[in-house]
Short mmCIF file of C-alpha atoms in Angstrom, two decimals:
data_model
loop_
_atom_site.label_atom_id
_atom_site.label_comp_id
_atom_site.label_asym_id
_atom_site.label_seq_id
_atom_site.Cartn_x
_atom_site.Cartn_y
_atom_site.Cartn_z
CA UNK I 1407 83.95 -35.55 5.79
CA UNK I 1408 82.94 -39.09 3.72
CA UNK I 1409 86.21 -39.32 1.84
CA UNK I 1410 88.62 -41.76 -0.05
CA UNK I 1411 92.41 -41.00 0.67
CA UNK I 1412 95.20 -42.21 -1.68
CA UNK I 1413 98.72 -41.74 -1.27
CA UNK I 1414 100.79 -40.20 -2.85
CA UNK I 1415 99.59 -37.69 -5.42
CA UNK I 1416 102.47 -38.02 -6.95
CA UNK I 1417 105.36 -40.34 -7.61
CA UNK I 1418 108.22 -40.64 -9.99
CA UNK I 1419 110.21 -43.75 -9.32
CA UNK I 1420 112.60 -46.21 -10.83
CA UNK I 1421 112.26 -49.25 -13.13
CA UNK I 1422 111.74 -52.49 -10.28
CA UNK I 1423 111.71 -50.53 -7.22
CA UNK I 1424 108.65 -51.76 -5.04
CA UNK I 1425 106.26 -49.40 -3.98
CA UNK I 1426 103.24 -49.47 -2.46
CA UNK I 1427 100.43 -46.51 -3.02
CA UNK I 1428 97.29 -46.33 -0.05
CA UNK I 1429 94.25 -46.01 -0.07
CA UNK I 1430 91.63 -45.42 2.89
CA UNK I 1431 87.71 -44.84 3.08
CA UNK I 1432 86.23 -43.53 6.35
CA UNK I 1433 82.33 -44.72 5.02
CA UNK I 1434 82.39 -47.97 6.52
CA UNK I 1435 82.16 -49.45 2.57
CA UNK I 1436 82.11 -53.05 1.51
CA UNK I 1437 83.45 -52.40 -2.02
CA UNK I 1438 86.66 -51.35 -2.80
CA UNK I 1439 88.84 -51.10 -6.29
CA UNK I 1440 91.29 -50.14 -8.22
CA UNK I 1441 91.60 -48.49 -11.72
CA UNK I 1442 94.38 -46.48 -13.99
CA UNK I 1443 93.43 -44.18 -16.25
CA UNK I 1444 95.54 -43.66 -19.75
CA UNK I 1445 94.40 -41.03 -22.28
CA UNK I 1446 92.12 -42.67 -24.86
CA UNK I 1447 91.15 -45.82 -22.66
CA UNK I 1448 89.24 -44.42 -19.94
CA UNK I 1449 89.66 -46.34 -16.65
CA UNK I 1450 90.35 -49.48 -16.16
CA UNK I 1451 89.71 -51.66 -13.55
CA UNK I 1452 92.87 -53.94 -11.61
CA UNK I 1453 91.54 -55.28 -8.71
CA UNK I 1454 88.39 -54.88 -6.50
CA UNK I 1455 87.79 -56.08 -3.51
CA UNK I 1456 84.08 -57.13 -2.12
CA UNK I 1457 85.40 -57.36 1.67
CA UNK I 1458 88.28 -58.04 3.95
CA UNK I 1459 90.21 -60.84 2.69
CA UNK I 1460 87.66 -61.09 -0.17
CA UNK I 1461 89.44 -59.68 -4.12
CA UNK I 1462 89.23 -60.29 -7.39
CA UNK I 1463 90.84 -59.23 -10.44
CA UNK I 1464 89.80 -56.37 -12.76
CA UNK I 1465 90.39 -56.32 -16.24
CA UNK I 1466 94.48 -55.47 -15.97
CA UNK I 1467 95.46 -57.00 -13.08
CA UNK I 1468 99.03 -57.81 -14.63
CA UNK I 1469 102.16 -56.47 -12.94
CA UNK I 1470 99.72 -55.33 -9.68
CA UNK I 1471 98.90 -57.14 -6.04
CA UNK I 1472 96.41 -55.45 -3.64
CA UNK I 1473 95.69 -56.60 -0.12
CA UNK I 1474 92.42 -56.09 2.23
CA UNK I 1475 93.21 -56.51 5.88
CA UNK I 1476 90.66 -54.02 7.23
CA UNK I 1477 87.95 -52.89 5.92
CA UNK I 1478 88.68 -48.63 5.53
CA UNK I 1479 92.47 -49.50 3.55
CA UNK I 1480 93.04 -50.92 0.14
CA UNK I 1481 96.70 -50.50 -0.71
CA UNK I 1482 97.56 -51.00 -4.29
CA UNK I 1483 101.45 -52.98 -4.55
CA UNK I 1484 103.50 -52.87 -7.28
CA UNK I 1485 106.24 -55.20 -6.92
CA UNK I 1486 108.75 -54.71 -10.08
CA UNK I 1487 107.20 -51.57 -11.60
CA UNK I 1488 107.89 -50.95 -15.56
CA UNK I 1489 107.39 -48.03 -17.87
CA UNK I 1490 104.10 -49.44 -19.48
CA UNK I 1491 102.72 -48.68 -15.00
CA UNK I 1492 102.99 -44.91 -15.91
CA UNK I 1493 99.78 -43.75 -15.14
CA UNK I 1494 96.89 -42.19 -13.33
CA UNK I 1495 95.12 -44.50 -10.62
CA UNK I 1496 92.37 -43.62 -8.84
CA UNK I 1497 91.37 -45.62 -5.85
CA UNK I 1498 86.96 -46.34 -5.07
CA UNK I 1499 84.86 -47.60 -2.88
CA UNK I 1500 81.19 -48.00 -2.54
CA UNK I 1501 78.74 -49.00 0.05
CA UNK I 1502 77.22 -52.10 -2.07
CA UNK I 1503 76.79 -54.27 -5.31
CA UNK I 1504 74.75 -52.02 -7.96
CA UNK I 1505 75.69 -48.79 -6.58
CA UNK I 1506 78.57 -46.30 -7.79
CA UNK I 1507 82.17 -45.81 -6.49
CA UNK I 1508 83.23 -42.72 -4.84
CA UNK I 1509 86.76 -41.91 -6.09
CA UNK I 1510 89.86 -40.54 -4.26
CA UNK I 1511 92.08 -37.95 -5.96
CA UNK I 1512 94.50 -40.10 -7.47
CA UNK I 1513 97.92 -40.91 -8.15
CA UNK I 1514 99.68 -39.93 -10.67
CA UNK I 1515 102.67 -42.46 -10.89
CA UNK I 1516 105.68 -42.32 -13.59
CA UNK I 1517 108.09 -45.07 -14.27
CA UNK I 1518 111.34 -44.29 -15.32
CA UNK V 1230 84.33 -60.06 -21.01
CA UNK V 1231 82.20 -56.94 -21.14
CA UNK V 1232 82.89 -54.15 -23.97
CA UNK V 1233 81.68 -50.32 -23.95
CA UNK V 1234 81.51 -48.62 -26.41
CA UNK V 1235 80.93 -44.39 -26.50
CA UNK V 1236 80.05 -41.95 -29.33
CA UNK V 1237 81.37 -39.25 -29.61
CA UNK V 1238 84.82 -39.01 -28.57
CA UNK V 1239 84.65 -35.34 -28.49
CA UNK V 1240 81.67 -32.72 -28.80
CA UNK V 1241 80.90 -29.14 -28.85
CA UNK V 1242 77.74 -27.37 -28.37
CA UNK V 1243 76.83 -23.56 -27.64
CA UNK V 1244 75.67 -23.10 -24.15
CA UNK V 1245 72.03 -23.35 -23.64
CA UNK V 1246 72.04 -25.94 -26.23
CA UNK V 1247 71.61 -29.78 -25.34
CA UNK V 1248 73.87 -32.41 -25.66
CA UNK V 1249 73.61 -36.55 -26.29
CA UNK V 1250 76.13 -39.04 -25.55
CA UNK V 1251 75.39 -42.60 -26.39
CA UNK V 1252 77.07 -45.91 -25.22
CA UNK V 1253 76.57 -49.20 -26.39
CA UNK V 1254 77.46 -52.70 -24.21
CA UNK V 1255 78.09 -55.94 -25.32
CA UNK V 1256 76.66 -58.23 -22.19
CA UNK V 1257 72.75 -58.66 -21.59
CA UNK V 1258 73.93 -59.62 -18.36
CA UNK V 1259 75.15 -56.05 -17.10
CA UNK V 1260 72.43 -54.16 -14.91
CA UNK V 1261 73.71 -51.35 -14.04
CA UNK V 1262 74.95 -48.17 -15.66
CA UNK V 1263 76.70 -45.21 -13.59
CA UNK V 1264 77.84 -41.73 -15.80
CA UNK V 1265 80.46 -40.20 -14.52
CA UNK V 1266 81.63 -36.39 -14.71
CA UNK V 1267 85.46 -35.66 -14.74
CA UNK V 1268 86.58 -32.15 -14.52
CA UNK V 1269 90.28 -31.53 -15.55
CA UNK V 1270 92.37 -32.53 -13.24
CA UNK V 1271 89.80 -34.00 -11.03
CA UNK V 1272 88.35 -37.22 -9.84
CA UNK V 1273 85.50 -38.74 -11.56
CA UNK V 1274 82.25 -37.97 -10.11
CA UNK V 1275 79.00 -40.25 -10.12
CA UNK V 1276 76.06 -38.00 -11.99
CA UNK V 1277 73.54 -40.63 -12.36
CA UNK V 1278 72.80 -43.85 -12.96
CA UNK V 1279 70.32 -46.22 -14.04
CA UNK V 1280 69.15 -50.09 -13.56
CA UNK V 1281 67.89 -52.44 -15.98
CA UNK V 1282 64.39 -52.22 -14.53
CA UNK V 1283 64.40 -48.82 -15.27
CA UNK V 1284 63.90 -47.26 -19.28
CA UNK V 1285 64.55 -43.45 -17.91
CA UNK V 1286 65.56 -41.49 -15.12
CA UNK V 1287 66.16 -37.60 -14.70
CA UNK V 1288 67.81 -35.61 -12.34
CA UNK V 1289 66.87 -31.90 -13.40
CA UNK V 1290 69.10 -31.10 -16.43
CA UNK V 1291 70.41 -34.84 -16.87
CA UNK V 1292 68.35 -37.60 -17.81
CA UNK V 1293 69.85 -41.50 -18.95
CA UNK V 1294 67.79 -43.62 -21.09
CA UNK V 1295 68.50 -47.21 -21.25
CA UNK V 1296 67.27 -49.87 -24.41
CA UNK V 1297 68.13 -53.18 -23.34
CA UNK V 1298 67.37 -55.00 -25.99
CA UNK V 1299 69.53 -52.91 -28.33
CA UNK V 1300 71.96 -52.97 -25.68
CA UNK V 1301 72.98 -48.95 -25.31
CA UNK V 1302 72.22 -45.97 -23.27
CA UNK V 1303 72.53 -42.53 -23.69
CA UNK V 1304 73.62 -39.29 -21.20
CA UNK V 1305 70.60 -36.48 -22.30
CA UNK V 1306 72.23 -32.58 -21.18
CA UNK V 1307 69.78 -30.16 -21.56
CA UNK V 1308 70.22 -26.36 -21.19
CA UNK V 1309 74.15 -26.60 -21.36
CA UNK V 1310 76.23 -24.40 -19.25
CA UNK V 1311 79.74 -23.60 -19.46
CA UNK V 1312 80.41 -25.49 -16.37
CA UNK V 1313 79.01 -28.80 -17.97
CA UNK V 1314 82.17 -29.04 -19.75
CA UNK V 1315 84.27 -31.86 -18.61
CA UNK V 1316 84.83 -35.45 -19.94
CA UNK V 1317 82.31 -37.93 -19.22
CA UNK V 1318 82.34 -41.63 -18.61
CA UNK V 1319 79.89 -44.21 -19.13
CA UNK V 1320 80.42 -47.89 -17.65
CA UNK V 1321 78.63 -51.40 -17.07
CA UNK V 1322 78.37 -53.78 -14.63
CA UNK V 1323 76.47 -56.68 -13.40
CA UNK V 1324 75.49 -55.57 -10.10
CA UNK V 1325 74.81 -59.25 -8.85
CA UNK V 1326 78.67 -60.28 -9.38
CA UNK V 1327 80.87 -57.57 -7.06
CA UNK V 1328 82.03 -54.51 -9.00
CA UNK V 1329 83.83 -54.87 -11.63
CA UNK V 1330 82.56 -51.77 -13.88
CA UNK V 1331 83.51 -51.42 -17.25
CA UNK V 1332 84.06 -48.05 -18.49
CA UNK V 1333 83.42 -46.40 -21.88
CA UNK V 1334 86.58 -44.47 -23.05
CA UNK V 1335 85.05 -41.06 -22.25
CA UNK V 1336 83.74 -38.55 -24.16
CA UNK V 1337 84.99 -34.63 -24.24
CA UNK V 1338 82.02 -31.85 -24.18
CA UNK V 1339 82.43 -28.34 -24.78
CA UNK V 1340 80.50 -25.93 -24.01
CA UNK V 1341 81.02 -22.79 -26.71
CA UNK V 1342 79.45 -19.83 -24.48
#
């Protein structure tokens, strides 16, 4: 099945613990991104990525790193997480320029 | 940077009825325009979209209509059902420059059955 895998669903961590959340696409996709979600701002986009070793930053890219060794996995890194993180992030890919993402389920992260 | 704007935040209509969400976008550039359909608790979902070469496209009960020189485009919904209601997303991007959409900040419909 064409899919885009993040994990975790779900994670609850600490102020400035590093974490790392993954993402993988198994449809051979150029495109990959990034965005959070917050309630009244619709998604936003942190990084994309237009192919391996090729990214670019979205419009919040503060406070995030991403990485794009292979093609299928996008990880998103947080390296000192803070409160204002706390948030729903969807990883996307999509198969060219001009055509839509196909989202994974998303990650619901919470600071603390 | 790009800017979308989306009208209206929330909206109700009784099922059968139709239903018209409008966005507006701040940079002639952008060229491409994806909806987006996101049940609760779900991932968004591409519905349609529609180019800059393009003034209208349907796909059975949802059509997109697209003024460029005014700079907006609208989601059309006709004969609403009860499993229409989610919130949807409109965004902007320049499809010749990666893909950096730019999303609308949603807008809730309700379906009254």
């Amino acid at each position: 099945e064409a899919q885009v895998t993040q994990n975790p669903r779900y994670l609850i961590t600490v102020t400035g613990k590093k974490l790392t959340v993954t993402c993988s696409q198994n449809m051979n996709h150029e495109y990959m991104s990034w965005y959070r979600q917050d309630p009244g701002l619709g998604l936003r986009q942190i990084y994309y990525s237009m192919n391996v070793e090729v990214t670019d930053k979205g419009d919040v890219p503060e406070g995030y790193k991403v990485s794009r060794k292979e093609k299928r996995n996008f990880p998103l890194i947080l390296e000192s997480p803070s409160p204002n993180q706390t948030s729903l992030y969807f990883c996307a890919s999509s198969v060219g320029q001009g055509i839509g993402y196909t989202f994974g389920s998303g990650t619901r992260l919470t600071v603390v | 940077g790009e800017n979308v704007e989306q009208h209206p935040s929330t909206l109700s209509v009784q099922e059968g009825d139709s239903a018209v969400i409008k966005c507006t976008y701040s940079d002639s550039a952008s060229n491409y325009f994806p909806w987006y359909k996101q049940e609760l608790g779900k991932r968004p979902q591409l519905i349609i979209d529609i180019r800059s070469n393009v003034g209208e496209k349907k796909d059975q009960r949802i059509a997109v209509t697209l003024n460029k020189t005014a700079k907006h485009f609208s989601l059309h919904i006709t004969e609403t059902q009860p499993e229409d209601s989610a919130v949807y997303f409109c965004a902007a991007s320049m499809s010749n420059y990666g893909q950096n959409f730019v999303f609308g900040p949603g807008t809730r419909l309700s379906v009254l059955p």
